[in-house]
Every structure is written in C-alpha cells, then in structure tokens.
PDB file of C-alpha atoms in Angstrom:
ATOM      1  CA  MET A   1    -124.530 -52.720  52.874  1.00 43.00           C
ATOM      2  CA  GLU A   2    -124.178 -52.897  49.682  1.00 47.00           C
ATOM      3  CA  PHE A   3    -126.527 -49.875  49.225  1.00 43.00           C
ATOM      4  CA  ILE A   4    -123.197 -48.093  50.115  1.00 46.00           C
ATOM      5  CA  GLY A   5    -121.298 -49.161  46.663  1.00 47.00           C
ATOM      6  CA  GLN A   6    -124.074 -47.529  44.834  1.00 50.00           C
ATOM      7  CA  LEU A   7    -123.572 -43.621  46.522  1.00 45.00           C
ATOM      8  CA  PRO A   8    -122.241 -41.002  44.236  1.00 47.00           C
ATOM      9  CA  PRO A   9    -118.370 -40.116  44.505  1.00 47.00           C
ATOM     10  CA  LEU A  10    -119.037 -36.833  46.545  1.00 43.00           C
ATOM     11  CA  PHE A  11    -120.817 -38.359  49.413  1.00 39.00           C
ATOM     12  CA  LEU A  12    -118.649 -40.997  49.524  1.00 36.00           C
ATOM     13  CA  ARG A  13    -116.014 -38.374  50.307  1.00 40.00           C
ATOM     14  CA  THR A  14    -118.443 -36.692  52.522  1.00 39.00           C
ATOM     15  CA  ILE A  15    -118.715 -39.365  55.323  1.00 41.00           C
ATOM     16  CA  GLY A  16    -115.106 -40.888  55.256  1.00 42.00           C
ATOM     17  CA  GLN A  17    -113.633 -41.881  51.478  1.00 42.00           C
ATOM     18  CA  THR A  18    -111.489 -44.023  53.176  1.00 42.00           C
ATOM     19  CA  HIS A  19    -112.832 -46.219  54.965  1.00 43.00           C
ATOM     20  CA  LEU A  20    -115.282 -46.426  52.203  1.00 39.00           C
ATOM     21  CA  ALA A  21    -112.938 -47.613  49.709  1.00 41.00           C
ATOM     22  CA  GLU A  22    -111.561 -50.351  51.769  1.00 45.00           C
ATOM     23  CA  ILE A  23    -114.454 -51.460  52.699  1.00 44.00           C
ATOM     24  CA  HIS A  24    -115.482 -51.457  48.804  1.00 45.00           C
ATOM     25  CA  GLY A  25    -111.929 -52.054  47.695  1.00 49.00           C
ATOM     26  CA  ARG A  26    -110.874 -49.040  45.629  1.00 48.00           C
ATOM     27  CA  ARG A  27    -108.077 -46.625  46.360  1.00 44.00           C
ATOM     28  CA  PRO A  28    -109.247 -44.338  49.050  1.00 43.00           C
ATOM     29  CA  ARG A  29    -108.537 -40.687  46.827  1.00 41.00           C
ATOM     30  CA  ARG A  30    -106.310 -38.849  48.244  1.00 42.00           C
ATOM     31  CA  PRO A  31    -107.107 -35.543  50.349  1.00 46.00           C
ATOM     32  CA  TYR A  32    -105.580 -32.716  47.993  1.00 44.00           C
ATOM     33  CA  LEU A  33    -103.405 -32.597  44.843  1.00 47.00           C
ATOM     34  CA  ASN A  34    -100.115 -32.267  43.813  1.00 49.00           C
ATOM     35  CA  ILE A  35     -99.666 -30.275  41.056  1.00 52.00           C
ATOM     36  CA  CYS A  36     -95.651 -30.051  41.658  1.00 60.00           C
ATOM     37  CA  PRO A  37     -94.724 -33.344  41.009  1.00 51.00           C
ATOM     38  CA  VAL A  38     -91.321 -32.380  41.659  1.00 50.00           C
ATOM     39  CA  LEU A  39     -91.760 -31.402  44.863  1.00 55.00           C
ATOM     40  CA  LYS A  40     -92.979 -34.120  47.455  1.00 55.00           C
ATOM     41  CA  PRO A  41     -94.414 -32.269  50.625  1.00 49.00           C
ATOM     42  CA  GLN A  42     -90.829 -34.738  52.433  1.00 52.00           C
ATOM     43  CA  ASP A  43     -88.321 -32.719  49.862  1.00 54.00           C
ATOM     44  CA  THR A  44     -85.634 -31.048  52.038  1.00 51.00           C
ATOM     45  CA  MET A  45     -84.041 -28.528  50.187  1.00 71.00           C
ATOM     46  CA  VAL A  46     -84.824 -27.264  46.741  1.00 85.00           C
ATOM     47  CA  LYS A  47     -82.254 -25.624  43.720  1.00 92.00           C
ATOM     48  CA  TRP A  48     -82.626 -21.795  42.934  1.00 95.00           C
ATOM     49  CA  THR A  49     -81.235 -21.071  39.927  1.00 96.00           C
ATOM     50  CA  ALA A  50     -80.031 -17.320  40.006  1.00 97.00           C
ATOM     51  CA  GLU A  51     -82.037 -16.187  36.472  1.00 97.00           C
ATOM     52  CA  GLU A  52     -85.717 -18.443  39.582  1.00 97.00           C
ATOM     53  CA  ARG A  53     -84.615 -15.951  42.294  1.00 97.00           C
ATOM     54  CA  ALA A  54     -84.293 -13.110  39.903  1.00 97.00           C
ATOM     55  CA  ALA A  55     -87.616 -13.999  37.868  1.00 97.00           C
ATOM     56  CA  ILE A  56     -89.134 -14.332  40.894  1.00 97.00           C
ATOM     57  CA  GLU A  57     -87.613 -11.447  42.834  1.00 97.00           C
ATOM     58  CA  ALA A  58     -89.157  -8.889  39.989  1.00 96.00           C
ATOM     59  CA  VAL A  59     -92.298 -10.085  40.229  1.00 97.00           C
ATOM     60  CA  PHE A  60     -92.865  -8.924  43.529  1.00 97.00           C
ATOM     61  CA  ALA A  61     -90.673  -6.052  42.746  1.00 96.00           C
ATOM     62  CA  SER A  62     -94.055  -5.645  40.512  1.00 95.00           C
ATOM     63  CA  LEU A  63     -95.987  -5.817  43.051  1.00 95.00           C
ATOM     64  CA  ASP A  64     -99.203  -3.544  44.389  1.00 96.00           C
ATOM     65  CA  TYR A  65     -99.219  -5.389  47.989  1.00 96.00           C
ATOM     66  CA  GLU A  66    -103.056  -3.934  48.377  1.00 96.00           C
ATOM     67  CA  SER A  67    -104.472  -4.350  44.896  1.00 96.00           C
ATOM     68  CA  VAL A  68    -102.761  -7.467  44.045  1.00 97.00           C
ATOM     69  CA  GLY A  69    -103.492  -9.197  47.444  1.00 97.00           C
ATOM     70  CA  ARG A  70    -107.611  -7.464  47.955  1.00 97.00           C
ATOM     71  CA  GLU A  71    -108.326  -9.230  43.497  1.00 97.00           C
ATOM     72  CA  SER A  72    -106.499 -12.685  44.203  1.00 98.00           C
ATOM     73  CA  LEU A  73    -108.487 -13.212  48.051  1.00 97.00           C
ATOM     74  CA  THR A  74    -111.252 -11.971  46.005  1.00 97.00           C
ATOM     75  CA  ARG A  75    -111.461 -14.422  42.600  1.00 97.00           C
ATOM     76  CA  LEU A  76    -110.831 -16.317  45.641  1.00 97.00           C
ATOM     77  CA  LEU A  77    -113.757 -16.161  46.938  1.00 97.00           C
ATOM     78  CA  VAL A  78    -116.612 -14.935  43.832  1.00 97.00           C
ATOM     79  CA  VAL A  79    -114.872 -18.291  42.423  1.00 97.00           C
ATOM     80  CA  TYR A  80    -114.570 -21.172  45.586  1.00 97.00           C
ATOM     81  CA  PRO A  81    -117.127 -20.445  47.509  1.00 96.00           C
ATOM     82  CA  TRP A  82    -116.344 -22.552  49.418  1.00 94.00           C
ATOM     83  CA  THR A  83    -113.614 -21.080  50.673  1.00 95.00           C
ATOM     84  CA  ARG A  84    -115.718 -18.141  52.241  1.00 95.00           C
ATOM     85  CA  ARG A  85    -116.318 -20.499  55.737  1.00 92.00           C
ATOM     86  CA  TYR A  86    -112.431 -19.570  56.782  1.00 92.00           C
ATOM     87  CA  PHE A  87    -113.249 -16.637  56.863  1.00 92.00           C
ATOM     88  CA  GLY A  88    -116.469 -16.465  58.932  1.00 91.00           C
ATOM     89  CA  GLY A  89    -115.271 -12.970  61.213  1.00 94.00           C
ATOM     90  CA  PHE A  90    -114.982 -11.114  57.632  1.00 96.00           C
ATOM     91  CA  GLY A  91    -119.135 -10.352  58.239  1.00 95.00           C
ATOM     92  CA  ASN A  92    -120.888 -10.082  54.320  1.00 94.00           C
ATOM     93  CA  LEU A  93    -119.426 -12.342  52.355  1.00 96.00           C
ATOM     94  CA  PHE A  94    -122.155 -12.884  49.942  1.00 93.00           C
ATOM     95  CA  ASN A  95    -121.869 -11.690  46.461  1.00 95.00           C
ATOM     96  CA  THR A  96    -119.393 -10.353  44.868  1.00 95.00           C
ATOM     97  CA  GLU A  97    -119.451  -6.616  44.931  1.00 96.00           C
ATOM     98  CA  ALA A  98    -119.454  -7.802  48.756  1.00 97.00           C
ATOM     99  CA  ILE A  99    -116.562  -9.214  48.829  1.00 97.00           C
ATOM    100  CA  MET A 100    -114.340  -7.010  46.917  1.00 95.00           C
ATOM    101  CA  ALA A 101    -116.307  -3.695  49.214  1.00 96.00           C
ATOM    102  CA  ASN A 102    -115.302  -5.313  52.367  1.00 97.00           C
ATOM    103  CA  PRO A 103    -112.160  -4.044  53.804  1.00 97.00           C
ATOM    104  CA  LYS A 104    -111.565  -7.293  55.848  1.00 97.00           C
ATOM    105  CA  VAL A 105    -110.485  -9.132  51.957  1.00 97.00           C
ATOM    106  CA  ALA A 106    -108.407  -6.267  51.514  1.00 97.00           C
ATOM    107  CA  ALA A 107    -106.182  -5.895  54.592  1.00 97.00           C
ATOM    108  CA  HIS A 108    -106.026 -10.069  55.015  1.00 96.00           C
ATOM    109  CA  GLY A 109    -104.819 -10.132  51.229  1.00 97.00           C
ATOM    110  CA  THR A 110    -102.221  -8.102  51.990  1.00 97.00           C
ATOM    111  CA  VAL A 111    -101.385  -9.901  55.050  1.00 96.00           C
ATOM    112  CA  VAL A 112    -100.380 -12.767  51.834  1.00 96.00           C
ATOM    113  CA  LEU A 113     -98.394 -11.006  50.041  1.00 97.00           C
ATOM    114  CA  GLN A 114     -96.281 -10.053  53.344  1.00 97.00           C
ATOM    115  CA  GLY A 115     -95.990 -13.377  53.514  1.00 94.00           C
ATOM    116  CA  LEU A 116     -94.804 -14.659  50.913  1.00 96.00           C
ATOM    117  CA  GLU A 117     -92.268 -12.233  51.183  1.00 96.00           C
ATOM    118  CA  MET A 118     -91.208 -13.789  54.158  1.00 95.00           C
ATOM    119  CA  ALA A 119     -90.101 -16.416  51.342  1.00 94.00           C
ATOM    120  CA  LEU A 120     -89.015 -14.555  48.880  1.00 96.00           C
ATOM    121  CA  GLU A 121     -86.200 -13.172  52.011  1.00 95.00           C
ATOM    122  CA  ASP A 122     -85.414 -17.205  53.149  1.00 93.00           C
ATOM    123  CA  MET A 123     -85.115 -19.138  49.371  1.00 94.00           C
ATOM    124  CA  ASP A 124     -83.533 -21.270  50.839  1.00 92.00           C
ATOM    125  CA  ASN A 125     -85.311 -22.256  53.735  1.00 91.00           C
ATOM    126  CA  ILE A 126     -89.799 -21.714  53.536  1.00 92.00           C
ATOM    127  CA  LYS A 127     -90.548 -24.956  55.065  1.00 90.00           C
ATOM    128  CA  LYS A 128     -88.864 -22.977  58.231  1.00 90.00           C
ATOM    129  CA  THR A 129     -89.857 -20.010  57.838  1.00 89.00           C
ATOM    130  CA  TYR A 130     -93.681 -21.250  56.971  1.00 90.00           C
ATOM    131  CA  ALA A 131     -93.649 -24.250  60.382  1.00 88.00           C
ATOM    132  CA  SER A 132     -95.505 -21.715  62.210  1.00 90.00           C
ATOM    133  CA  LEU A 133     -97.903 -20.263  59.877  1.00 88.00           C
ATOM    134  CA  SER A 134     -98.400 -23.876  58.800  1.00 88.00           C
ATOM    135  CA  GLU A 135     -99.412 -24.537  62.255  1.00 89.00           C
ATOM    136  CA  LEU A 136    -101.846 -22.719  62.520  1.00 88.00           C
ATOM    137  CA  HIS A 137    -103.310 -22.754  59.502  1.00 84.00           C
ATOM    138  CA  SER A 138    -103.119 -27.290  59.895  1.00 85.00           C
ATOM    139  CA  GLU A 139    -104.157 -26.705  63.579  1.00 86.00           C
ATOM    140  CA  LYS A 140    -106.297 -24.008  65.062  1.00 86.00           C
ATOM    141  CA  LEU A 141    -107.920 -22.555  61.831  1.00 84.00           C
ATOM    142  CA  GLN A 142    -108.348 -26.188  60.060  1.00 86.00           C
ATOM    143  CA  VAL A 143    -108.118 -25.109  56.054  1.00 89.00           C
ATOM    144  CA  ASP A 144    -107.963 -27.534  53.830  1.00 89.00           C
ATOM    145  CA  PRO A 145    -104.272 -27.654  52.547  1.00 89.00           C
ATOM    146  CA  GLY A 146    -105.718 -27.486  48.789  1.00 90.00           C
ATOM    147  CA  ASN A 147    -106.895 -24.091  49.377  1.00 92.00           C
ATOM    148  CA  PHE A 148    -103.445 -23.582  49.637  1.00 93.00           C
ATOM    149  CA  GLN A 149    -102.883 -23.693  45.727  1.00 94.00           C
ATOM    150  CA  LEU A 150    -106.451 -21.888  44.640  1.00 96.00           C
ATOM    151  CA  LEU A 151    -105.228 -18.758  46.368  1.00 96.00           C
ATOM    152  CA  GLY A 152    -102.092 -19.404  44.769  1.00 97.00           C
ATOM    153  CA  ASP A 153    -103.746 -19.796  41.814  1.00 97.00           C
ATOM    154  CA  CYS A 154    -105.858 -16.970  41.862  1.00 98.00           C
ATOM    155  CA  LEU A 155    -102.402 -14.564  42.879  1.00 98.00           C
ATOM    156  CA  THR A 156    -100.497 -16.023  39.019  1.00 98.00           C
ATOM    157  CA  VAL A 157    -104.002 -15.320  37.543  1.00 98.00           C
ATOM    158  CA  VAL A 158    -104.133 -11.453  39.075  1.00 98.00           C
ATOM    159  CA  ILE A 159    -100.608 -11.207  38.019  1.00 98.00           C
ATOM    160  CA  ALA A 160    -100.347 -12.442  34.819  1.00 97.00           C
ATOM    161  CA  THR A 161    -103.895  -9.608  34.170  1.00 97.00           C
ATOM    162  CA  ARG A 162    -101.283  -7.131  35.701  1.00 97.00           C
ATOM    163  CA  MET A 163     -97.727  -7.838  34.146  1.00 97.00           C
ATOM    164  CA  ARG A 164     -98.728  -9.161  30.678  1.00 96.00           C
ATOM    165  CA  THR A 165     -96.488  -9.421  28.240  1.00 96.00           C
ATOM    166  CA  GLU A 166     -93.108  -9.433  30.815  1.00 96.00           C
ATOM    167  CA  PHE A 167     -94.714 -12.592  32.676  1.00 97.00           C
ATOM    168  CA  THR A 168     -93.378 -14.858  30.351  1.00 97.00           C
ATOM    169  CA  PRO A 169     -93.493 -18.777  30.474  1.00 97.00           C
ATOM    170  CA  VAL A 170     -89.877 -18.614  31.833  1.00 96.00           C
ATOM    171  CA  ILE A 171     -90.791 -16.184  35.196  1.00 97.00           C
ATOM    172  CA  GLN A 172     -94.333 -18.508  34.836  1.00 97.00           C
ATOM    173  CA  ALA A 173     -92.133 -21.465  35.191  1.00 97.00           C
ATOM    174  CA  ALA A 174     -90.281 -19.471  38.581  1.00 97.00           C
ATOM    175  CA  TRP A 175     -93.083 -18.177  40.103  1.00 97.00           C
ATOM    176  CA  GLN A 176     -94.758 -21.668  39.749  1.00 97.00           C
ATOM    177  CA  LYS A 177     -91.717 -23.445  41.394  1.00 96.00           C
ATOM    178  CA  PHE A 178     -92.203 -20.771  44.158  1.00 96.00           C
ATOM    179  CA  LEU A 179     -95.114 -21.335  45.396  1.00 96.00           C
ATOM    180  CA  CYS A 180     -95.126 -24.948  44.820  1.00 94.00           C
ATOM    181  CA  VAL A 181     -92.392 -24.650  47.163  1.00 95.00           C
ATOM    182  CA  VAL A 182     -94.206 -22.666  49.657  1.00 93.00           C
ATOM    183  CA  VAL A 183     -98.009 -24.330  49.501  1.00 93.00           C
ATOM    184  CA  ALA A 184     -95.735 -28.319  50.099  1.00 91.00           C
ATOM    185  CA  ALA A 185     -94.632 -25.703  52.957  1.00 91.00           C
ATOM    186  CA  LEU A 186     -98.137 -24.525  54.490  1.00 90.00           C
ATOM    187  CA  ARG A 187     -98.718 -28.106  53.904  1.00 89.00           C
ATOM    188  CA  ARG A 188     -96.063 -30.161  56.047  1.00 85.00           C
ATOM    189  CA  GLN A 189     -97.396 -30.311  59.191  1.00 80.00           C
ATOM    190  CA  TYR A 190    -101.185 -32.010  57.060  1.00 78.00           C
ATOM    191  CA  ASN A 191     -98.286 -34.691  56.536  1.00 64.00           C
TER     192      ASN A 191
END
C-alpha cells in the first residue's frame, strides 16, 4: 500500500482522490474550482444594482445568438477537448474544422444563450429558473460542474472580442457576477 502515496496526483484523482487522500492524511482536493469567492453555492439571494442589470442587458442586446453561441461552444470543445465526451451524439468533433462546421454545435450554442436569457428574465430567482437544468445536467447528462465555468469563460472571451472597448471593466464585472450566479445555480444539484 506504500506505493500509492508515490503515485502522481492525476492518478490519485482518477481512482478516488478523497479516499486515498484520507488514507495518507492529506486534504482531498475540491471537486471543482469556485472562482467566485463572493458567491457560495448555498447563497440564496444575490443583490443586483440597477447599473449591473443595465450592463448585463446591454451585453445581451449586443449578442447574435447564432454566431456567439457557435463560437463559444466551439472554443469550449477546442480549448478543452475533454468536454467533447458530453456531445457524443453530435457526430464528428475530431478537429477544429469539423467542430466549426457542425450544425449541432451551432444549434446547441444558440440553446445555451437562450438558457442564459432565461436567467436574464428572472435575475432575482436564477436558482429556481435553473433547478430543472441543474437536475438534467447532474442526473441524466452527468456533466462535470467545472465545465459550466469553462463555457462561461469561453463565452466571455467571445463577447469581449465582439464588444471590444464597449466591454469595459465595469460591464465585465457585472457580466462575471451574472455568470457566477448562473454557474452556482447549475451546480446546485451537485452539492
């Protein structure tokens, strides 16, 4: 059993990091990274200022769902190739060109943005709005919750490249807060 303590950390994660970490007296790693330290999964309400609401609405007003959705999901699948396993029914996702040309990727990118629009429409109750989506992604699809943050990061990159100087630090701060609330709502079923 002594050799287990000398295994690389990646192997420990794949065979059950919590159990092995407890055996060897180490703290287990968190199952996902929470880059939104001001927002804990158990938080019940987030307060939005009028300026934050206006900034988020301005971002949505500038979006072309079809092209932004396609590019965001394409970035996710290219930059983080392990996320492709959740899209097995999408056909050929073996290279960047195939992903960019895949109509199912484009369609799902639009669905993702429409889902975000649901959160926009009820910003004071995003957890309730996303309860069924959280259950679907955790129970049926078994999506790793860290992937929600990765997709949010890809979406932010695409939005920043489209809006350029209009995507000010103030607008980005409001957008990041919005995404953090959405990600926390999607992770809810996992906790």
